[in-house]
Coordinates of C-alpha atoms in Angstrom, one line a residue:
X11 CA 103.4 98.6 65.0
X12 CA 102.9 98.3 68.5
X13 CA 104.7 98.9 71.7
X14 CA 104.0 98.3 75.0
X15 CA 106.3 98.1 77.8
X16 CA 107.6 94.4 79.1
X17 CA 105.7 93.4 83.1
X18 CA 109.0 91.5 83.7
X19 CA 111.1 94.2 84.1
X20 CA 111.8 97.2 85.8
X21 CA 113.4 99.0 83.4
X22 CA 112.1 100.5 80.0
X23 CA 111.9 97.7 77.5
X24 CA 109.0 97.2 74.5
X25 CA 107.7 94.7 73.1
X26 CA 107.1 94.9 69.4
X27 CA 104.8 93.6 67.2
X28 CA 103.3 94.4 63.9
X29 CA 99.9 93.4 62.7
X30 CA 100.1 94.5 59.2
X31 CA 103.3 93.3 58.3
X32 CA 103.5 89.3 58.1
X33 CA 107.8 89.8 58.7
X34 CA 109.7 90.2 61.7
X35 CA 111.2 93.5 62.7
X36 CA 114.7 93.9 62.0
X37 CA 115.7 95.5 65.1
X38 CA 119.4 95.6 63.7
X39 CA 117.8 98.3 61.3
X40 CA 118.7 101.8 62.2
X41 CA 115.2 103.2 62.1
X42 CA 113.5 100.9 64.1
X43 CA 116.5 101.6 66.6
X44 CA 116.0 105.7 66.4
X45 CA 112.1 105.3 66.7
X46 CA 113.0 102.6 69.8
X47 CA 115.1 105.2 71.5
X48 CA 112.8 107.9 70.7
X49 CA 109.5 106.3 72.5
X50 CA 111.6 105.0 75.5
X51 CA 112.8 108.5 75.9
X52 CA 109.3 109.9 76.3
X53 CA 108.1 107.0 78.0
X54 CA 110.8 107.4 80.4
X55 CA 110.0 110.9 81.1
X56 CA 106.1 110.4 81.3
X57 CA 106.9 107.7 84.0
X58 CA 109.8 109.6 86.4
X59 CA 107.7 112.6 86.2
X60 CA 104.4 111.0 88.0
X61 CA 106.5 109.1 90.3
X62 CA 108.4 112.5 91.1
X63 CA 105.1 113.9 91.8
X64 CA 103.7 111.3 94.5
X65 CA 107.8 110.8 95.8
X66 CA 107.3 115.0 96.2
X67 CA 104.0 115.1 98.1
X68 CA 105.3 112.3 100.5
X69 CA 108.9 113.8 101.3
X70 CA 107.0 117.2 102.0
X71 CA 104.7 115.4 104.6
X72 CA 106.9 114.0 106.5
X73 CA 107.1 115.3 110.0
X74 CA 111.0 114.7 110.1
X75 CA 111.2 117.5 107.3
X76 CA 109.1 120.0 109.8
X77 CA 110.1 119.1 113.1
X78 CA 108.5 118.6 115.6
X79 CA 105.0 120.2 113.9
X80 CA 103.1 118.5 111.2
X81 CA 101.4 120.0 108.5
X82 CA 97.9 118.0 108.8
X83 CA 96.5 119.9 105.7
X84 CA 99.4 118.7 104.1
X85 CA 98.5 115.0 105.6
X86 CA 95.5 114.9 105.0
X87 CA 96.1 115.0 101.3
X88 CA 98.9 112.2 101.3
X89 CA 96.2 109.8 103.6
X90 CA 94.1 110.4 101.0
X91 CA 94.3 108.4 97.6
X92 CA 94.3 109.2 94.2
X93 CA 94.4 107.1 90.8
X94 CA 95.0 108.8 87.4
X95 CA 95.0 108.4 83.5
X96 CA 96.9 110.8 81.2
X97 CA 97.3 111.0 77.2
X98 CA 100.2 113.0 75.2
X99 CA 100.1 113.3 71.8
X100 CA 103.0 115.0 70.0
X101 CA 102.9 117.7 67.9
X102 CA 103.2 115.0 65.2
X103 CA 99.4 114.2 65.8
X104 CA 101.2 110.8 64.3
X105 CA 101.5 108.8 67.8
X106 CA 99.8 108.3 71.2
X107 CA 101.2 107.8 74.9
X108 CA 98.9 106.4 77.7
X109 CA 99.9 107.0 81.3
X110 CA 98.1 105.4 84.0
X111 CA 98.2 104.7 87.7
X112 CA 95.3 103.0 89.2
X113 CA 92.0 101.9 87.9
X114 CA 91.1 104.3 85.8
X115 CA 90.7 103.9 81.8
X116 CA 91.8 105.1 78.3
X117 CA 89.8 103.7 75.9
X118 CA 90.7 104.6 72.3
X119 CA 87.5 104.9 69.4
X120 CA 88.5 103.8 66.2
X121 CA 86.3 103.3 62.6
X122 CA 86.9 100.0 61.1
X123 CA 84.0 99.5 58.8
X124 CA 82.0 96.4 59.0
X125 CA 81.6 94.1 55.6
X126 CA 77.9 94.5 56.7
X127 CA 77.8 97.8 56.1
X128 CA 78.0 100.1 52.8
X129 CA 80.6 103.1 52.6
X130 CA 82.1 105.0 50.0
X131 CA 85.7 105.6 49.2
X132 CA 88.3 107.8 47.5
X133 CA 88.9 107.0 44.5
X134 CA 92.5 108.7 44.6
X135 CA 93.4 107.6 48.0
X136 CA 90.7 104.1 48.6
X137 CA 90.9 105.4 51.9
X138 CA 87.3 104.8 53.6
X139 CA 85.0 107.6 54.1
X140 CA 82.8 108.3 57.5
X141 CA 78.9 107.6 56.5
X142 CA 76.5 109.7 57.4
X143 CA 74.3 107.4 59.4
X144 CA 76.0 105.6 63.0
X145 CA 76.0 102.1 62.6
X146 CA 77.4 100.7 66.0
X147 CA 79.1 97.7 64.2
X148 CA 81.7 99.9 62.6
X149 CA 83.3 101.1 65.6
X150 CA 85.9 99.5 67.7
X151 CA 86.6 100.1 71.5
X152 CA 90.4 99.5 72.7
X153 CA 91.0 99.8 76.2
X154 CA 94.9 100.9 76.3
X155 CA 95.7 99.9 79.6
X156 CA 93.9 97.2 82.1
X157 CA 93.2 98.3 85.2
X158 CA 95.8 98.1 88.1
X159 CA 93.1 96.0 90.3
X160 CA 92.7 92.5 91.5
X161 CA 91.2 91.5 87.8
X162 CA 94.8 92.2 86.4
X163 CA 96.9 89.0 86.5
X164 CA 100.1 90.9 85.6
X165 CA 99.5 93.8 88.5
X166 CA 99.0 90.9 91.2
X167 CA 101.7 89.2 90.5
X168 CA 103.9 92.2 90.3
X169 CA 102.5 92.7 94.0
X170 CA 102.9 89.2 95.3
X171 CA 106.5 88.9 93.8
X172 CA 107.1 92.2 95.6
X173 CA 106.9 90.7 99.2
X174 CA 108.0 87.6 100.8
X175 CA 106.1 84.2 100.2
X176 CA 103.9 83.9 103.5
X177 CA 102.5 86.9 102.9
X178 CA 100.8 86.2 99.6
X179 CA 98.3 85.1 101.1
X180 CA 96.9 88.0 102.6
X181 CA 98.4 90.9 100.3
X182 CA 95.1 90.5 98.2
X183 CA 91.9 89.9 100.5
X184 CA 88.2 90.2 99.2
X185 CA 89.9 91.5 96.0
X186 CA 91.3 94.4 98.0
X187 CA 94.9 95.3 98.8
X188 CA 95.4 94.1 102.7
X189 CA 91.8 94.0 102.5
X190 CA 91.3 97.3 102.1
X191 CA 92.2 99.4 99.3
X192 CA 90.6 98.3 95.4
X193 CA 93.1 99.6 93.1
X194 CA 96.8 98.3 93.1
X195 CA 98.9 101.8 92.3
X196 CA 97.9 104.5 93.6
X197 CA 99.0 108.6 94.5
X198 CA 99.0 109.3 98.1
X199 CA 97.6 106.6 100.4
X200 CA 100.5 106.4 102.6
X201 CA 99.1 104.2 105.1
X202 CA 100.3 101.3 102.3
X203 CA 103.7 103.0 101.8
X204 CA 105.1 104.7 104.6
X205 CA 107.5 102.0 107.0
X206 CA 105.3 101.5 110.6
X207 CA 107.3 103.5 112.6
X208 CA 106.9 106.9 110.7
X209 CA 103.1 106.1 110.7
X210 CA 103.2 105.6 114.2
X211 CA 105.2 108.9 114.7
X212 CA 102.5 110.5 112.9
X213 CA 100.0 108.9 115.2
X214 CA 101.7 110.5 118.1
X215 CA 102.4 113.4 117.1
X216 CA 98.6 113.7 115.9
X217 CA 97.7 111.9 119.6
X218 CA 95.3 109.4 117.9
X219 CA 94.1 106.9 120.4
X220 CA 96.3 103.7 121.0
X221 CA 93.9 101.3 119.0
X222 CA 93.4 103.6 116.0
X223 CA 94.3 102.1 112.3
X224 CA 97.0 104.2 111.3
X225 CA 97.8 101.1 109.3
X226 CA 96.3 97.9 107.6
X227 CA 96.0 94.4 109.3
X228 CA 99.5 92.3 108.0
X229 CA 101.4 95.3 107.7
X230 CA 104.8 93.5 107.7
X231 CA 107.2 94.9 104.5
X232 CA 105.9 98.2 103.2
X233 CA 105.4 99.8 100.9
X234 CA 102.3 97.3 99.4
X235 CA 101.1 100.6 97.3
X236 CA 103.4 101.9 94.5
X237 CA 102.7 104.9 92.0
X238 CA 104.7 103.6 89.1
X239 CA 102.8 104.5 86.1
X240 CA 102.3 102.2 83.1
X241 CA 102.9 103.8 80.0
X242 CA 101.6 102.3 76.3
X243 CA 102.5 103.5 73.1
X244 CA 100.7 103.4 69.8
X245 CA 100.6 105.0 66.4
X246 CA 97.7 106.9 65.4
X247 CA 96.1 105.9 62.1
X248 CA 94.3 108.5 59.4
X249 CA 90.7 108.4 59.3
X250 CA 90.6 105.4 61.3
X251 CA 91.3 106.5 65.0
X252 CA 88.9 109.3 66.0
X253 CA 88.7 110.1 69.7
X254 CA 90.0 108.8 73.3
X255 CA 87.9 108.9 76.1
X256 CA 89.3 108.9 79.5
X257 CA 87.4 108.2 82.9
X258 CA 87.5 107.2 86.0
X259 CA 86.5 103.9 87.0
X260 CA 83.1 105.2 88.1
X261 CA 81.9 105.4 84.6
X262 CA 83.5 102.0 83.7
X263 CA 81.6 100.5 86.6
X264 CA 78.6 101.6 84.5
X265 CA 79.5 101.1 80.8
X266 CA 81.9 98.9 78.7
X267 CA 84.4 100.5 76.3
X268 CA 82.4 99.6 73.5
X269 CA 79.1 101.0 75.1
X270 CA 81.4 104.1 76.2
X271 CA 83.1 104.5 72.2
X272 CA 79.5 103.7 71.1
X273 CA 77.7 107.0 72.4
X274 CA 80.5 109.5 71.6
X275 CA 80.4 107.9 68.1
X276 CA 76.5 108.5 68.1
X277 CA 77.3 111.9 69.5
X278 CA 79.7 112.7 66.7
X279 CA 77.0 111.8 64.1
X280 CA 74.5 113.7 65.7
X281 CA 76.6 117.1 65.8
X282 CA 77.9 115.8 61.9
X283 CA 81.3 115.6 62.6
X284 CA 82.0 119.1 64.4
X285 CA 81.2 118.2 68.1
X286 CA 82.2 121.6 69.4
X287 CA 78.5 122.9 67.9
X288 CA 76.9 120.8 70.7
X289 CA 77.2 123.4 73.6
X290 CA 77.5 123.0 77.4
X291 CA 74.7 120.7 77.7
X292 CA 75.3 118.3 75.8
X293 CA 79.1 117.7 75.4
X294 CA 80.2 113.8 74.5
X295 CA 82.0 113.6 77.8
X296 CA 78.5 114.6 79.4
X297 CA 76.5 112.5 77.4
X298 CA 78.1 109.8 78.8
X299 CA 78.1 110.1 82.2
X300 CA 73.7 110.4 81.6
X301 CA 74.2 107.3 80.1
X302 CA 76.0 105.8 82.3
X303 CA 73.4 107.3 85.2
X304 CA 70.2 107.1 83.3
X305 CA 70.9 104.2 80.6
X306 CA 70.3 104.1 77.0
X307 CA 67.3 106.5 77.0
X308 CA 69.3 109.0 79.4
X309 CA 66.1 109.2 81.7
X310 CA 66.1 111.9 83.7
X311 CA 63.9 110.3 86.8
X312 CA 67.2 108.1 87.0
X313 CA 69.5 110.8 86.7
X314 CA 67.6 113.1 89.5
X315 CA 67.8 109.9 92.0
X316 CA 71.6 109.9 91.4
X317 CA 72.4 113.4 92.3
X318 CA 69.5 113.7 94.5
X319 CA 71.0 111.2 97.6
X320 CA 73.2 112.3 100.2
X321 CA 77.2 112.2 99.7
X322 CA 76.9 109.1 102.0
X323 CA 74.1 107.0 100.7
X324 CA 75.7 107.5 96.9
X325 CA 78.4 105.7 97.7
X326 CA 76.5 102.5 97.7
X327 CA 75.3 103.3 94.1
X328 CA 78.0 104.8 92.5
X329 CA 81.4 105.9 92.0
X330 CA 82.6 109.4 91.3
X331 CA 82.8 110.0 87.7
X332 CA 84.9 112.4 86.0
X333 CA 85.3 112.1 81.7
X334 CA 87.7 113.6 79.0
X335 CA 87.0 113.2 75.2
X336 CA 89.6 113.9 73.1
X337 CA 89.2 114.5 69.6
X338 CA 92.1 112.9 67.5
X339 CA 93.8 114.9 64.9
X340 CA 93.7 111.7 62.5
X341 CA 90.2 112.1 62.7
X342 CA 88.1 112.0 59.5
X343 CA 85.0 114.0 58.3
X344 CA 81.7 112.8 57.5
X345 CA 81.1 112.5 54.1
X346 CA 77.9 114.7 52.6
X347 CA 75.4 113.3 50.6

């Protein structure tokens, strides 16, 4: 079963649908209604709590909360932007929640064996075993959420809906919001939220010049940038789903899920199913981001010219990259012999 929440409203609602059952839900059932009420809760929570967090850093910068002063510490955090991807798993180990504002990604590894490939079973449960030998066709990438960028037909028309019909035209320029910004939801960033006369306080108050952008070109109904979270759920499945990886967009720039679910499941193989023998040096999450520098072969020359050129020059090349590999507790182990 599988729950997501509905684009067409702004309150809580899923969408349910169940791939291994060829019958509809009775959603009259009382079960389905607890487990309904249950994931809502949760995914409720998970969603009021990161918009608290972004509502709290923006209340506290605003000069009319400190007089006549301004904390520009303070500002400069909240003109600065920030996009995130969470995961919660209960103590169930049964289930999985997905958080994410921005363009970041959660992409989930999972074993579903190939009919091309040979692999043992148990003969009490038929329940598939891990092979001892990585074979890249048995391992399926999910990416949990799509990012919130101009590629995501539900997150632009969420934004163009938001605003009045001669602007839709210029919300979205060059695949950026007002031409400026790439993703679509976003922490902070308040020069898309704040309304134009508290960013032109702040201007005064900080005595920028008369011509300085303290805000975007078209910058007619505010707030363009939002930090409401979209939240996914899933169940977790026994010796089928083994690891999450979550990353910033700078490593998705680089690699697709599958590439991304492919070298942690190479890594898993190589460490024979207990990953936290590998050491500092060569973690999954830092495997990646060499592969994702130096390609397949990780080569090192490649790697060197990446952290080798200046903060300013490695813009051009590539995005900051930050990884998290989570080992699943429905996680199998390799089989031996």
């Amino acid at each position: 079963m599988n729950c997501v929440p509905s684009p067409s409203s702004s309150h809580q609602q899923f969408k349910v649908a169940n791939s291994h059952d060829p019958f509809s839900i009775d959603a009259e059932n009382p079960e389905f209604l607890r487990l309904h009420d249950h994931i809502a809760g949760i995914t409720r929570s998970l969603r009021n709590n990161m918009q608290r967090l972004d509502l709290d850093l923006s209340s506290s910068a605003q000069p009319s909360h400190r007089g006549p002063s301004l904390d520009k510490a303070l500002l400069r955090i909240v003109f600065s932007g920030c996009v995130a991807t969470s995961a919660y798993i209960p103590c169930s180990g049964k289930d999985l929640y997905v958080t994410q504002v921005g363009d970041c990604g959660a992409v989930l590894g999972s074993f579903v064996p190939s009919p091309m490939t040979t692999h043992t079973s148990d003969a009490d449960t038929g329940e598939i075993s891990l092979p001892t030998e990585f074979f890249p066709m048995d391992w399926k990438a999910e990416l949990l959420i799509s990012p919130h960028n101009a590629d995501n037909e539900i997150d632009v028309h969420r934004l163009r809906s938001s605003h009045p019909v001669h602007e839709s035209a210029f919300v979205l320029r060059d695949d950026r919001l007002l031409g400026e910004l790439m993703p679509l939801r976003a922490f902070g960033d308040i020069r898309f939220k704040w309304p134009s006369k508290d960013l032109k306080h702040v201007a005064r108050l900080l005595d920028l010049p008369p011509n300085y952008p303290i805000m975007p070109s078209f910058y007619e109904t505010p707030p363009y940038l939002c930090s409401i979270p979209q939240v996914t759920w899933r169940p977790l499945m026994k010796n089928r789903d083994h690891f999450l990886v979550l990353a910033t967009d700078g490593l998705w720039d680089m690699l697709s899920p599958k590439e991304a679910i492919n070298v942690v499941a190479q890594h898993w193989f190589d460490y024979t199913g207990d990953p936290s023998s590998c050491g500092p040096g060569d973690t999954a999450a830092s495997r990646l981001i060499r592969t994702a520098l130096g390609g397949d072969q990780m080569d090192p020359e490649r790697i060197s010219a990446h952290f080798s050129m200046p903060a300013t020059v490695a813009r051009y090349y590539r995005d900051d990259i930050t990884v998290v590999v989570v080992y699943l507790p429905t996680s199998a182990a390799i089989t031996s012999g």
